XYZ file of C-alpha atoms in Angstrom:
605
model
C 1.826 -0.581 -5.167
C -0.779 -0.153 -5.637
C -0.845 -0.156 -7.370
C 0.248 0.789 -7.898
C -0.237 -0.072 -5.919
C -0.860 0.079 -1.806
C 0.131 -3.544 -1.892
C -0.696 -4.263 -0.807
C -0.741 -9.390 2.782
C -2.768 -20.887 7.912
C -4.903 -23.278 8.772
C -8.547 -22.189 8.513
C -9.347 -22.347 4.860
C -11.699 -24.524 2.923
C -11.749 -27.539 5.234
C -9.218 -30.294 4.594
C -9.720 -33.926 5.565
C -7.368 -34.992 8.343
C -5.545 -37.396 6.043
C -4.718 -35.009 3.210
C -5.766 -32.254 0.829
C -8.475 -31.891 -1.772
C -9.115 -29.605 -4.684
C -11.043 -26.468 -3.834
C -11.958 -23.086 -5.307
C -10.489 -20.780 -2.638
C -8.063 -20.371 0.240
C -8.262 -18.176 3.342
C -5.631 -17.103 5.844
C -7.537 -17.573 9.081
C -11.300 -17.896 8.584
C -13.709 -20.057 6.602
C -14.206 -18.965 3.029
C -17.230 -16.682 2.633
C -18.274 -17.478 -0.939
C -19.169 -21.058 -1.999
C -17.765 -22.696 -5.095
C -20.783 -21.811 -7.231
C -21.068 -18.149 -6.182
C -22.204 -15.829 -8.964
C -20.232 -12.677 -8.136
C -18.710 -10.712 -5.283
C -20.953 -8.507 -3.193
C -20.677 -4.790 -3.946
C -20.802 -5.081 -7.749
C -23.577 -4.518 -10.255
C -23.760 -7.738 -12.305
C -25.976 -5.931 -14.843
C -23.618 -2.989 -15.344
C -23.522 -2.065 -19.053
C -20.308 -2.314 -21.016
C -19.058 0.627 -23.044
C -17.871 4.219 -22.944
C -14.523 5.721 -22.019
C -13.195 6.410 -18.531
C -10.715 9.307 -18.416
C -8.389 9.432 -15.420
C -5.911 12.085 -14.271
C -2.740 11.265 -12.357
C -0.052 13.520 -10.866
C 3.424 12.264 -11.784
C 4.937 10.540 -14.780
C 5.953 7.100 -16.041
C 8.854 5.753 -18.073
C 8.359 1.981 -18.167
C 5.679 -0.592 -18.874
C 7.333 -3.171 -16.621
C 5.733 -2.854 -13.149
C 7.789 -5.698 -11.677
C 11.235 -4.078 -11.434
C 12.796 -1.301 -9.350
C 14.016 0.693 -12.330
C 11.557 3.123 -13.806
C 7.986 4.027 -12.870
C 5.054 2.117 -14.329
C 1.747 3.792 -15.242
C -1.593 3.349 -13.511
C -3.197 0.113 -14.680
C 0.124 -1.724 -14.808
C 1.320 -0.691 -11.372
C 1.054 -3.346 -8.709
C -0.720 -0.796 -6.487
C -3.706 -0.314 -8.795
C -6.334 -2.532 -10.379
C -4.621 -5.156 -12.540
C -5.898 -4.476 -16.043
C -3.235 -6.228 -18.129
C -1.509 -8.835 -15.944
C -3.453 -11.303 -13.830
C -2.750 -13.443 -10.787
C -3.352 -17.112 -10.180
C -5.930 -16.150 -7.541
C -7.894 -12.969 -6.775
C -8.302 -11.342 -3.385
C -11.826 -10.968 -2.030
C -12.737 -7.302 -1.433
C -14.760 -7.968 1.737
C -12.723 -10.577 3.654
C -9.462 -10.033 5.572
C -7.416 -12.365 3.358
C -9.276 -14.831 1.144
C -8.369 -15.682 -2.443
C -10.537 -17.177 -5.181
C -9.718 -18.797 -8.510
C -8.602 -16.544 -11.367
C -6.010 -17.863 -13.836
C -6.157 -20.999 -11.708
C -9.699 -22.390 -11.581
C -8.896 -24.653 -8.614
C -6.150 -25.414 -6.145
C -4.955 -28.036 -3.726
C -3.037 -27.297 -0.509
C -1.172 -29.524 1.925
C -2.702 -29.541 5.437
C 0.567 -28.130 6.847
C 0.792 -25.702 3.929
C 4.121 -27.112 2.827
C 2.950 -27.056 -0.807
C 0.183 -25.851 -3.071
C -0.926 -26.945 -6.546
C -2.622 -24.503 -8.918
C -4.669 -25.886 -11.811
C -4.640 -23.437 -14.733
C -8.012 -22.655 -16.272
C -7.979 -24.209 -19.770
C -9.886 -21.161 -21.080
C -7.147 -18.685 -20.052
C -5.476 -16.947 -23.009
C -2.986 -14.171 -23.582
C -3.980 -11.085 -25.573
C -2.368 -12.585 -28.700
C -4.572 -15.677 -28.480
C -1.998 -18.111 -27.135
C -3.051 -20.223 -24.128
C -1.772 -19.473 -20.626
C 0.229 -22.556 -19.657
C 1.817 -24.010 -16.514
C 5.169 -23.251 -18.200
C 4.237 -19.526 -18.072
C 3.769 -19.872 -14.321
C 7.191 -21.508 -13.915
C 8.780 -18.784 -16.026
C 7.027 -16.036 -14.055
C 8.243 -17.356 -10.712
C 11.823 -17.821 -11.868
C 11.968 -14.384 -13.525
C 10.429 -12.447 -10.639
C 12.519 -14.328 -8.074
C 15.754 -13.512 -9.894
C 15.020 -10.151 -11.541
C 11.928 -8.670 -9.904
C 11.709 -5.910 -7.298
C 13.361 -6.635 -3.906
C 10.128 -7.672 -2.177
C 9.453 -10.218 -4.938
C 12.962 -11.612 -4.784
C 12.647 -11.980 -1.017
C 9.182 -13.541 -1.148
C 9.636 -15.941 -4.066
C 13.022 -17.159 -2.816
C 11.116 -18.966 -0.046
C 9.961 -21.527 -2.614
C 12.002 -24.734 -2.454
C 10.901 -26.156 -5.807
C 8.379 -25.759 -8.613
C 7.203 -28.646 -10.780
C 4.516 -29.470 -13.323
C 1.655 -31.764 -12.310
C -0.231 -33.352 -15.186
C -1.394 -31.121 -18.030
C -2.690 -28.180 -15.982
C -1.058 -28.265 -12.560
C 1.875 -26.348 -11.099
C 3.121 -27.405 -7.667
C 5.033 -25.024 -5.393
C 6.870 -26.620 -2.462
C 8.062 -24.266 0.258
C 11.136 -24.037 2.427
C 10.772 -24.467 6.156
C 11.251 -21.539 8.492
C 13.859 -21.347 11.227
C 11.861 -23.487 13.673
C 11.142 -26.140 11.060
C 7.517 -25.157 10.413
C 6.108 -23.806 7.161
C 5.016 -20.225 6.655
C 1.225 -20.590 6.313
C 0.984 -17.370 4.300
C 3.204 -18.544 1.447
C 0.498 -20.409 -0.531
C -1.562 -17.204 -0.598
C 1.385 -15.016 -1.560
C 2.203 -17.296 -4.470
C -1.474 -17.224 -5.407
C -1.231 -13.444 -5.759
C 1.832 -13.675 -8.023
C 1.324 -12.038 -11.416
C 1.731 -14.410 -14.342
C 3.639 -13.062 -17.354
C 3.886 -14.577 -20.853
C 7.038 -16.607 -21.378
C 6.904 -16.194 -25.157
C 6.824 -12.397 -24.832
C 9.541 -11.833 -22.212
C 11.919 -14.743 -22.820
C 15.214 -13.613 -24.333
C 14.696 -9.956 -23.386
C 16.527 -7.960 -20.733
C 13.771 -8.081 -18.110
C 15.478 -5.567 -15.818
C 15.744 -2.892 -18.494
C 13.060 -0.190 -18.612
C 10.988 -0.239 -21.766
C 7.815 1.312 -23.177
C 6.859 -1.747 -25.190
C 3.158 -2.513 -25.496
C 3.357 -5.439 -23.070
C 0.799 -8.218 -23.494
C -0.964 -9.919 -20.623
C -3.972 -12.151 -20.050
C -6.098 -9.437 -18.433
C -9.255 -7.696 -19.661
C -7.381 -4.742 -21.204
C -4.538 -4.183 -23.633
C -2.414 -1.096 -24.288
C -3.290 0.664 -27.547
C -1.501 4.024 -27.203
C 1.366 5.560 -25.230
C 2.707 9.082 -25.109
C 5.769 8.599 -22.865
C 5.327 10.224 -19.485
C 2.048 11.874 -20.477
C -0.627 9.424 -21.539
C -1.488 5.754 -21.745
C -4.702 4.314 -23.194
C -6.082 0.839 -22.551
C -8.786 -0.891 -24.572
C -11.052 -3.635 -23.296
C -10.380 -6.898 -25.064
C -13.380 -8.168 -26.984
C -11.889 -11.648 -26.787
C -11.069 -11.557 -23.059
C -11.255 -15.115 -21.800
C -12.473 -14.321 -18.261
C -15.607 -12.245 -18.840
C -17.842 -14.861 -17.219
C -15.644 -15.628 -14.212
C -17.482 -14.989 -10.951
C -14.574 -12.881 -9.689
C -14.855 -10.634 -12.766
C -18.620 -10.170 -13.041
C -19.603 -6.505 -12.745
C -16.059 -5.257 -13.359
C -14.091 -3.754 -16.247
C -17.120 -2.070 -17.762
C -15.432 0.661 -19.832
C -14.411 0.032 -23.413
C -11.445 2.352 -22.952
C -9.488 3.735 -20.010
C -7.384 6.797 -20.862
C -4.909 8.014 -18.248
C -3.483 11.542 -18.521
C -0.467 12.534 -16.428
C 0.061 15.982 -14.892
C 3.269 17.262 -13.318
C 1.564 19.379 -10.639
C -1.512 18.786 -8.488
C -3.112 22.208 -9.022
C -2.827 21.793 -12.792
C -4.535 18.417 -12.406
C -7.365 20.009 -10.397
C -7.941 22.664 -13.040
C -7.940 19.992 -15.727
C -10.606 18.054 -13.854
C -12.782 21.150 -13.427
C -12.431 21.730 -17.166
C -13.744 18.245 -17.886
C -10.454 16.783 -19.127
C -10.945 13.686 -16.976
C -13.811 12.035 -15.128
C -12.853 10.983 -11.613
C -11.071 12.747 -8.769
C -10.518 11.490 -5.229
C -9.866 14.834 -3.522
C -7.904 14.870 -0.255
C -7.390 18.629 0.114
C -10.137 19.777 2.502
C -10.289 23.345 1.185
C -10.699 22.019 -2.358
C -13.439 19.699 -1.119
C -15.278 22.768 0.146
C -15.000 24.366 -3.292
C -16.346 21.237 -4.974
C -19.323 21.024 -2.597
C -20.308 24.621 -3.344
C -20.416 24.058 -7.069
C -21.429 20.413 -7.346
C -25.131 21.122 -7.833
C -24.527 23.112 -11.010
C -21.431 21.288 -12.209
C -20.881 18.128 -14.214
C -19.195 16.365 -11.310
C -21.435 14.984 -8.518
C -19.831 14.134 -5.182
C -19.657 10.799 -3.362
C -18.884 11.464 0.306
C -19.161 9.171 3.325
C -17.237 7.948 6.383
C -15.785 4.490 5.896
C -14.827 1.725 8.309
C -11.819 0.457 6.366
C -8.093 0.646 7.157
C -6.330 3.961 6.578
C -2.674 4.699 5.979
C -0.199 5.861 8.596
C 0.801 9.269 7.223
C 4.115 10.563 8.564
C 7.137 12.753 8.361
C 9.677 9.955 8.117
C 13.178 10.531 9.506
C 16.106 8.695 7.925
C 17.862 7.124 10.917
C 20.756 6.140 8.654
C 21.741 9.798 9.027
C 23.700 10.590 12.196
C 21.306 13.447 12.882
C 18.371 11.077 13.466
C 20.019 8.078 15.127
C 19.079 9.212 18.632
C 15.494 8.385 19.636
C 15.367 11.434 21.892
C 16.073 13.699 18.932
C 13.332 12.056 16.878
C 10.836 12.529 19.722
C 11.902 16.152 20.196
C 11.008 16.926 16.597
C 7.572 15.392 17.151
C 6.870 17.989 19.846
C 7.343 20.708 17.249
C 4.452 19.411 15.126
C 1.366 21.394 16.164
C -1.453 19.221 14.824
C -4.303 20.987 16.585
C -3.398 24.412 15.201
C -3.043 22.979 11.702
C -6.321 21.070 11.924
C -8.221 24.154 13.076
C -6.670 26.704 10.747
C -5.960 24.705 7.587
C -8.232 21.655 7.624
C -11.567 22.896 9.021
C -11.167 20.509 11.961
C -11.962 17.380 9.932
C -8.737 15.427 10.477
C -7.835 12.951 13.207
C -4.339 12.345 14.525
C -2.521 9.207 13.427
C -1.351 7.086 16.355
C -1.047 3.605 14.848
C 0.410 1.729 11.904
C -2.899 -0.169 11.733
C -5.205 2.834 12.010
C -8.991 2.329 11.910
C -8.768 -1.455 12.439
C -8.836 -3.935 15.312
C -5.074 -4.368 14.826
C -4.369 -0.937 16.315
C -2.968 -1.207 19.856
C -4.919 0.287 22.751
C -3.941 1.053 26.342
C -1.261 -1.035 28.050
C -0.076 -4.406 26.694
C -2.274 -7.392 27.504
C -0.715 -10.589 28.926
C -0.478 -12.247 25.488
C 1.410 -9.209 24.149
C 3.724 -9.115 27.169
C 4.612 -12.744 26.550
C 5.930 -11.732 23.122
C 7.638 -8.550 24.283
C 9.289 -9.488 27.581
C 12.149 -11.389 25.946
C 13.214 -8.102 24.324
C 13.384 -5.949 27.448
C 16.460 -3.787 27.082
C 16.234 -3.857 23.284
C 13.020 -1.843 23.069
C 11.942 1.347 24.866
C 10.790 0.831 28.459
C 7.676 2.893 27.704
C 6.342 -0.024 25.649
C 5.657 -1.833 28.940
C 4.781 1.155 31.102
C 2.646 3.638 29.163
C -0.062 3.742 26.518
C 1.347 5.336 23.370
C 0.138 8.697 22.082
C 1.995 11.052 19.735
C 3.486 14.230 21.187
C 0.818 16.915 21.631
C -1.913 14.317 20.994
C -4.604 15.601 23.337
C -6.711 18.612 22.396
C -5.784 19.966 25.828
C -2.057 19.668 25.119
C 0.018 22.725 25.927
C 2.102 23.292 22.815
C 4.536 25.626 24.609
C 5.141 22.986 27.269
C 5.764 20.509 24.467
C 8.507 22.724 23.039
C 10.094 22.906 26.492
C 10.085 19.115 26.646
C 11.727 19.064 23.212
C 14.479 21.376 24.445
C 15.160 19.055 27.393
C 15.392 16.022 25.118
C 17.711 17.811 22.687
C 19.979 18.908 25.517
C 20.144 15.328 26.829
C 21.123 14.223 23.327
C 24.034 16.684 23.207
C 22.485 19.726 21.484
C 22.446 23.282 22.795
C 21.415 26.741 21.626
C 24.318 28.973 20.561
C 23.432 32.390 19.205
C 19.880 31.334 18.377
C 21.008 28.220 16.491
C 20.863 24.677 17.816
C 24.344 23.192 17.616
C 25.993 19.981 18.703
C 27.831 20.638 21.963
C 30.957 18.746 20.867
C 31.251 19.435 17.149
C 29.507 22.792 16.893
C 27.589 21.609 13.818
C 24.189 23.255 13.389
C 21.052 21.152 13.476
C 19.752 21.508 9.928
C 18.159 19.122 7.486
C 15.974 18.896 4.380
C 12.375 17.734 4.080
C 11.782 16.239 0.628
C 8.307 16.492 -0.948
C 6.805 15.766 -4.364
C 3.546 17.704 -4.075
C 3.413 21.488 -3.760
C 0.104 21.175 -1.911
C 2.063 19.692 1.019
C 4.280 22.754 1.349
C 1.780 24.701 3.464
C 1.950 22.204 6.340
C 5.699 21.786 5.889
C 6.266 25.554 6.189
C 4.270 25.642 9.430
C 6.388 22.767 10.762
C 9.581 24.595 9.725
C 8.481 27.705 11.666
C 7.918 25.580 14.773
C 11.324 23.941 14.444
C 12.937 27.359 14.113
C 11.749 28.117 17.655
C 13.998 25.236 18.742
C 16.918 26.641 16.742
C 16.522 24.002 14.040
C 16.706 24.876 10.348
C 14.551 22.722 8.082
C 14.618 23.488 4.370
C 11.904 22.207 2.050
C 12.613 20.771 -1.374
C 9.762 19.824 -3.696
C 10.795 17.561 -6.569
C 8.880 16.171 -9.492
C 7.525 12.673 -8.966
C 10.294 10.906 -10.924
C 13.148 12.616 -9.041
C 11.409 12.058 -5.728
C 10.943 8.357 -6.369
C 14.545 7.911 -7.540
C 15.906 9.473 -4.348
C 13.432 7.650 -2.131
C 14.396 4.270 -3.600
C 18.046 5.014 -2.829
C 17.319 6.402 0.686
C 18.846 9.697 -0.432
C 17.004 12.055 1.940
C 16.952 13.414 5.479
C 13.200 13.447 5.951
C 10.301 12.625 3.614
C 6.545 12.716 3.703
C 5.486 9.081 3.495
C 2.558 6.808 4.268
C 2.334 3.054 4.918
C -0.806 0.990 4.433
C -1.130 -2.317 6.280
C -4.685 -3.552 5.653
C -6.656 -6.025 7.771
C -4.369 -9.022 7.335
C -0.713 -7.966 7.331
C 1.937 -10.558 6.688
C 5.202 -10.958 4.794
C 5.144 -7.363 3.543
C 5.914 -6.201 7.104
C 9.471 -7.491 6.698
C 9.733 -5.377 3.557
C 8.518 -2.335 5.515
C 10.452 -2.766 8.773
C 12.849 -5.741 8.602
C 16.508 -5.179 9.453
C 17.631 -6.878 6.235
C 15.632 -4.328 4.251
C 17.152 -1.301 6.003
C 19.943 -1.018 3.446
C 18.241 -2.777 0.531
C 17.521 -0.145 -2.102
C 13.949 -0.316 -3.304
C 12.553 -1.566 0.015
C 9.969 0.414 1.990
C 12.002 0.502 5.199
C 12.411 4.229 4.669
C 13.387 5.101 8.280
C 16.148 2.469 8.270
C 14.693 0.471 11.183
C 16.985 -2.258 12.525
C 15.615 -3.942 15.626
C 15.541 -7.592 16.750
C 12.134 -7.287 18.400
C 10.608 -5.819 15.256
C 12.160 -8.574 13.123
C 10.710 -11.199 15.454
C 7.242 -9.641 15.512
C 7.105 -9.257 11.722
C 7.933 -12.951 11.419
C 5.434 -13.870 14.148
C 2.589 -12.028 12.411
C 3.353 -13.585 9.027
C 3.359 -17.035 10.680
C 0.258 -16.580 12.847
C -1.980 -19.650 12.789
C -5.074 -17.891 14.134
C -6.655 -14.466 13.843
C -6.108 -14.007 17.584
C -2.352 -14.532 17.177
C -2.257 -12.070 14.295
C -4.107 -9.418 16.317
C -1.847 -9.908 19.350
C 1.318 -9.741 17.248
C 0.079 -6.637 15.428
C -0.660 -4.862 18.705
C 2.834 -5.664 19.969
C 4.550 -4.580 16.741
C 2.488 -1.399 16.657
C 3.691 -0.438 20.134
C 7.362 -1.049 19.395
C 7.245 0.862 16.116
C 5.428 3.860 17.509
C 7.513 4.076 20.706
C 10.635 3.957 18.541
C 9.686 7.429 17.226
C 11.017 6.590 13.771
C 8.336 8.822 12.294
C 6.278 11.862 13.228
C 2.640 10.732 12.935
C 0.533 13.211 10.977
C -3.214 12.909 10.400
C -5.922 11.071 8.527
C -9.517 11.475 7.468
C -11.561 8.291 7.172
C -13.951 9.923 4.754
C -14.248 9.085 1.094
C -14.551 12.190 -1.053
C -14.834 11.525 -4.770
C -16.019 13.924 -7.445
C -16.894 12.434 -10.815
C -18.419 13.195 -14.172
C -22.208 12.911 -14.217
C -22.002 10.201 -16.889
C -20.473 7.741 -14.393
C -22.382 5.418 -12.071
C -21.220 3.129 -9.273
C -22.553 0.375 -6.978
C -24.342 1.294 -3.769
C -22.000 2.699 -1.142
C -21.123 0.393 1.777
C -18.902 1.914 4.509
C -17.432 -1.541 5.182
C -16.356 -2.188 1.594
C -14.017 -0.298 -0.756
C -15.680 1.557 -3.638
C -13.556 0.024 -6.389
C -13.249 2.016 -9.598
C -13.182 -1.243 -11.559
C -16.870 -1.710 -10.651
C -18.066 1.659 -12.073
C -19.782 2.080 -15.437
C -21.138 4.663 -17.882
C -24.779 5.163 -16.948
C -26.018 6.559 -20.273
C -25.566 3.102 -21.760
C -28.394 0.617 -21.615
C -27.732 -2.443 -19.510
C -27.122 -5.649 -21.393
C -29.858 -8.249 -21.162
C -28.987 -10.910 -18.634
């Protein structure tokens, strides 16, 4: 999650005196805080945006629960942890234009120990739930205990690192943290607790928190649920009595009176619905469909926002499940990569607009380049023998990366690797030399639009004697199987952002390899990767974080756990002509929460 989701991550913060801590308005992971205590609003918003109108959204998939904090069920957009938080709020809010800086939200101030062994949040006395009751420190205690014991696996892992929680005065809640293996404190933990969603004790207490439900949950956020059609529609209404309208972190946001989200089971149906005016906003990723939209945008009711951005992009992959015997051998995983003909696909299907993924931290300074630098080698050398030798000897590029790559030669290399791994062609079929079992597997998808690329990949694999079948499931079935690691290969993407941290353990940690609900979809289990994930989360400077990220990136990519696909660092959004948005900045995300209905007259300031 975002969001849903995305989810999406110490000593340089507001300066502490040498002898202790002081109350402040913000905390940063590595750099000085950008915005002063009395800042009016974040950059990239329109503080005079009018309030009113309805925003209609269209989503492919379904939902069956209004609890976004558990593994069971799928929560709708707006409640998902990977999307804008409309109902539930955090103690602190992440700045949109800093790597990892948080500002006061439900907590109007905070106090942090110089060694980050504890943090105190002071709850804003104005904060209220949707039913009018005040948000209290007891709600914070209840939220931590509930999410630690009954939340999704990443929450249980993260919040279990808290040693104790106690009340401080009338408004304060103090979190004291456990030490790490070497006796130091994880400097990211105060920020991670700051991002924790706070839920109302009086609403959830006494209920089975882990049971899926479609109750109209109540939060402290700017919106409340007013209508649900299970699996098809959810409607939110802006609270007229929302307590945080004047908060600097909220100015210019949440401008629509209503947000109606319609769900569609199939992407092409969703496209047709958008063209028919059934919803207002579409971020289109299909290049051919983008071409269609451009041709008709001048005469249509959906203008286009299109520009190249300088923000992180996801690592899009075909992810192999190394829990399966078929994919345990690294040589086999690399051989399959040689069968992916990116350049042909890009030319014939994508109008040449895509770039090849080669990094988990694509489009950021965290992406590794060239050979390891001395600081990286210092981290990696202790793991020689446990990680591929190529990590030390060669710059990493995916198979067939160069435009001058000879695809036929790549297939020959794949055949050599497969033979070394014990596979040989028998009667046109690749079989294991000892068992005689054919090399066949299933690629699991949830979007029919992805079948075109998958079919091309299957044809290439057939030239190696490999049979890949394609199964496209609806979103609910896909997610159920993905959570249980019930697949051979899936199409999956990971997003790391500019300041990765504890979530890396959830993505790649050995303990998560067999923990259902984690995002370690390939089943990675490697001591070097465990160490580097921990090192990054504990980095005391930006330089350490960058060095650790480069090293981790190399080990992950040389492990060939995934087949890197492609990305396009262009924003392409079509929207109804009634909508308006802040000025585009390639270095900042264009957050939907900052849009408004332009026919309305701006409120007097």
